[in-house]
Coordinates of C-alpha atoms and ligand atoms in Angstrom, one line a residue:
M37 CA 0.1 0.2 0.0
P38 CA 1.5 3.4 -1.2
T39 CA 2.4 5.5 1.7
E40 CA 0.8 8.9 0.9
A41 CA -1.7 10.3 2.8
F42 CA -4.4 9.8 -0.6
A43 CA -3.9 6.8 -2.0
I44 CA -6.2 5.6 -5.0
P45 CA -8.6 2.9 -3.8
G46 CA -7.7 -0.3 -6.1
P47 CA -9.9 -2.7 -7.8
G48 CA -10.7 -4.6 -4.5
S49 CA -10.6 -1.3 -2.4
R50 CA -12.7 1.8 -1.9
W51 CA -12.5 4.8 0.0
R52 CA -14.5 5.2 3.7
C53 CA -15.1 8.2 6.0
G54 CA -13.9 7.4 9.7
H55 CA -16.2 9.6 10.4
C56 CA -20.0 9.1 9.0
G57 CA -19.2 5.8 7.1
N58 CA -19.6 7.4 3.7
L59 CA -18.7 5.1 1.2
T60 CA -19.7 6.5 -2.1
R61 CA -19.5 10.3 -2.4
F62 CA -16.1 12.6 -2.0
D63 CA -14.9 15.5 -3.5
V64 CA -11.3 14.6 -4.9
T65 CA -9.0 17.1 -5.5
R66 CA -6.0 15.5 -7.7
T67 CA -3.4 16.7 -10.3
R68 CA -2.6 14.7 -13.2
T69 CA 0.1 14.8 -15.9
V70 CA -1.5 13.4 -19.3
T71 CA 0.2 13.1 -22.9
E72 CA -3.0 13.7 -25.4
Y73 CA -2.9 12.6 -29.0
W74 CA -4.1 16.3 -30.4
H75 CA -5.9 15.6 -33.9
F76 CA -6.6 18.8 -35.7
T77 CA -9.4 18.9 -38.7
M78 CA -8.4 20.5 -42.1
A79 CA -10.0 23.8 -40.5
G80 CA -7.8 23.6 -37.4
E81 CA -10.3 22.7 -35.0
P82 CA -8.6 20.3 -32.2
E83 CA -9.5 17.1 -30.7
V84 CA -8.4 14.7 -28.0
A85 CA -8.4 11.1 -30.2
E86 CA -6.4 10.0 -27.0
T87 CA -5.2 10.4 -23.8
T88 CA -2.5 8.9 -21.6
V89 CA -2.3 9.3 -17.5
V90 CA 1.6 9.7 -17.3
A91 CA 1.5 10.7 -13.5
E92 CA -1.3 11.1 -11.0
E93 CA -1.3 12.4 -7.7
V94 CA -4.4 12.7 -5.2
A95 CA -3.8 16.3 -3.3
S96 CA -7.1 15.6 -1.1
V97 CA -10.2 13.6 -0.4
M98 CA -13.5 15.1 1.2
C99 CA -16.4 13.3 2.6
R100 CA -19.4 14.9 0.7
W101 CA -21.7 14.3 3.8
C102 CA -19.6 15.7 6.7
G103 CA -16.7 17.6 5.1
A104 CA -14.0 15.7 6.7
S105 CA -10.7 15.0 5.1
D106 CA -8.7 13.5 8.2
R107 CA -10.0 10.3 8.3
I108 CA -10.7 9.0 4.7
E109 CA -9.5 5.1 4.7
I110 CA -9.2 2.4 2.6
V111 CA -11.3 -0.6 3.1
D112 CA -12.1 -3.7 1.2
R113 CA -14.7 -3.6 -1.4
P114 CA -17.7 -6.1 -0.5
T115 CA -17.7 -9.5 -2.0
G116 CA -20.8 -10.0 -4.6
A117 CA -21.9 -6.5 -5.0
T118 CA -22.8 -5.2 -8.3
P119 CA -21.7 -1.7 -9.2
D120 CA -25.6 -0.9 -9.6
E121 CA -25.7 -1.6 -5.8
K122 CA -22.7 0.8 -4.8
D123 CA -25.0 3.6 -3.7
L124 CA -27.2 2.3 -1.1
G125 CA -26.2 4.9 1.4
G126 CA -28.8 7.4 0.2
T127 CA -29.0 11.0 0.0
P128 CA -28.0 13.0 3.7
Ligands
ZN57 ZN1 -18.0 11.8 6.7

């Protein structure tokens, strides 16, 4: 597990707010360095056709429910849950 304060959850883990138990809603502030393939039309309009993330760092993760950012922890995802079941917490 990386040692930085805000690691990005992997395929088997997720964030959880240690204060209120929120699992689903966070404000994430992050910086990304990307390499983009810019494809210009003959008229000169650019379109980003491909993006590769070269580096990514999460500066802060804040709970949308209680506003805390000091106890965001990484926990295991439940086994057997489908993506449709991820938001059972409801809206405050
Ligand atoms: Zn919270």
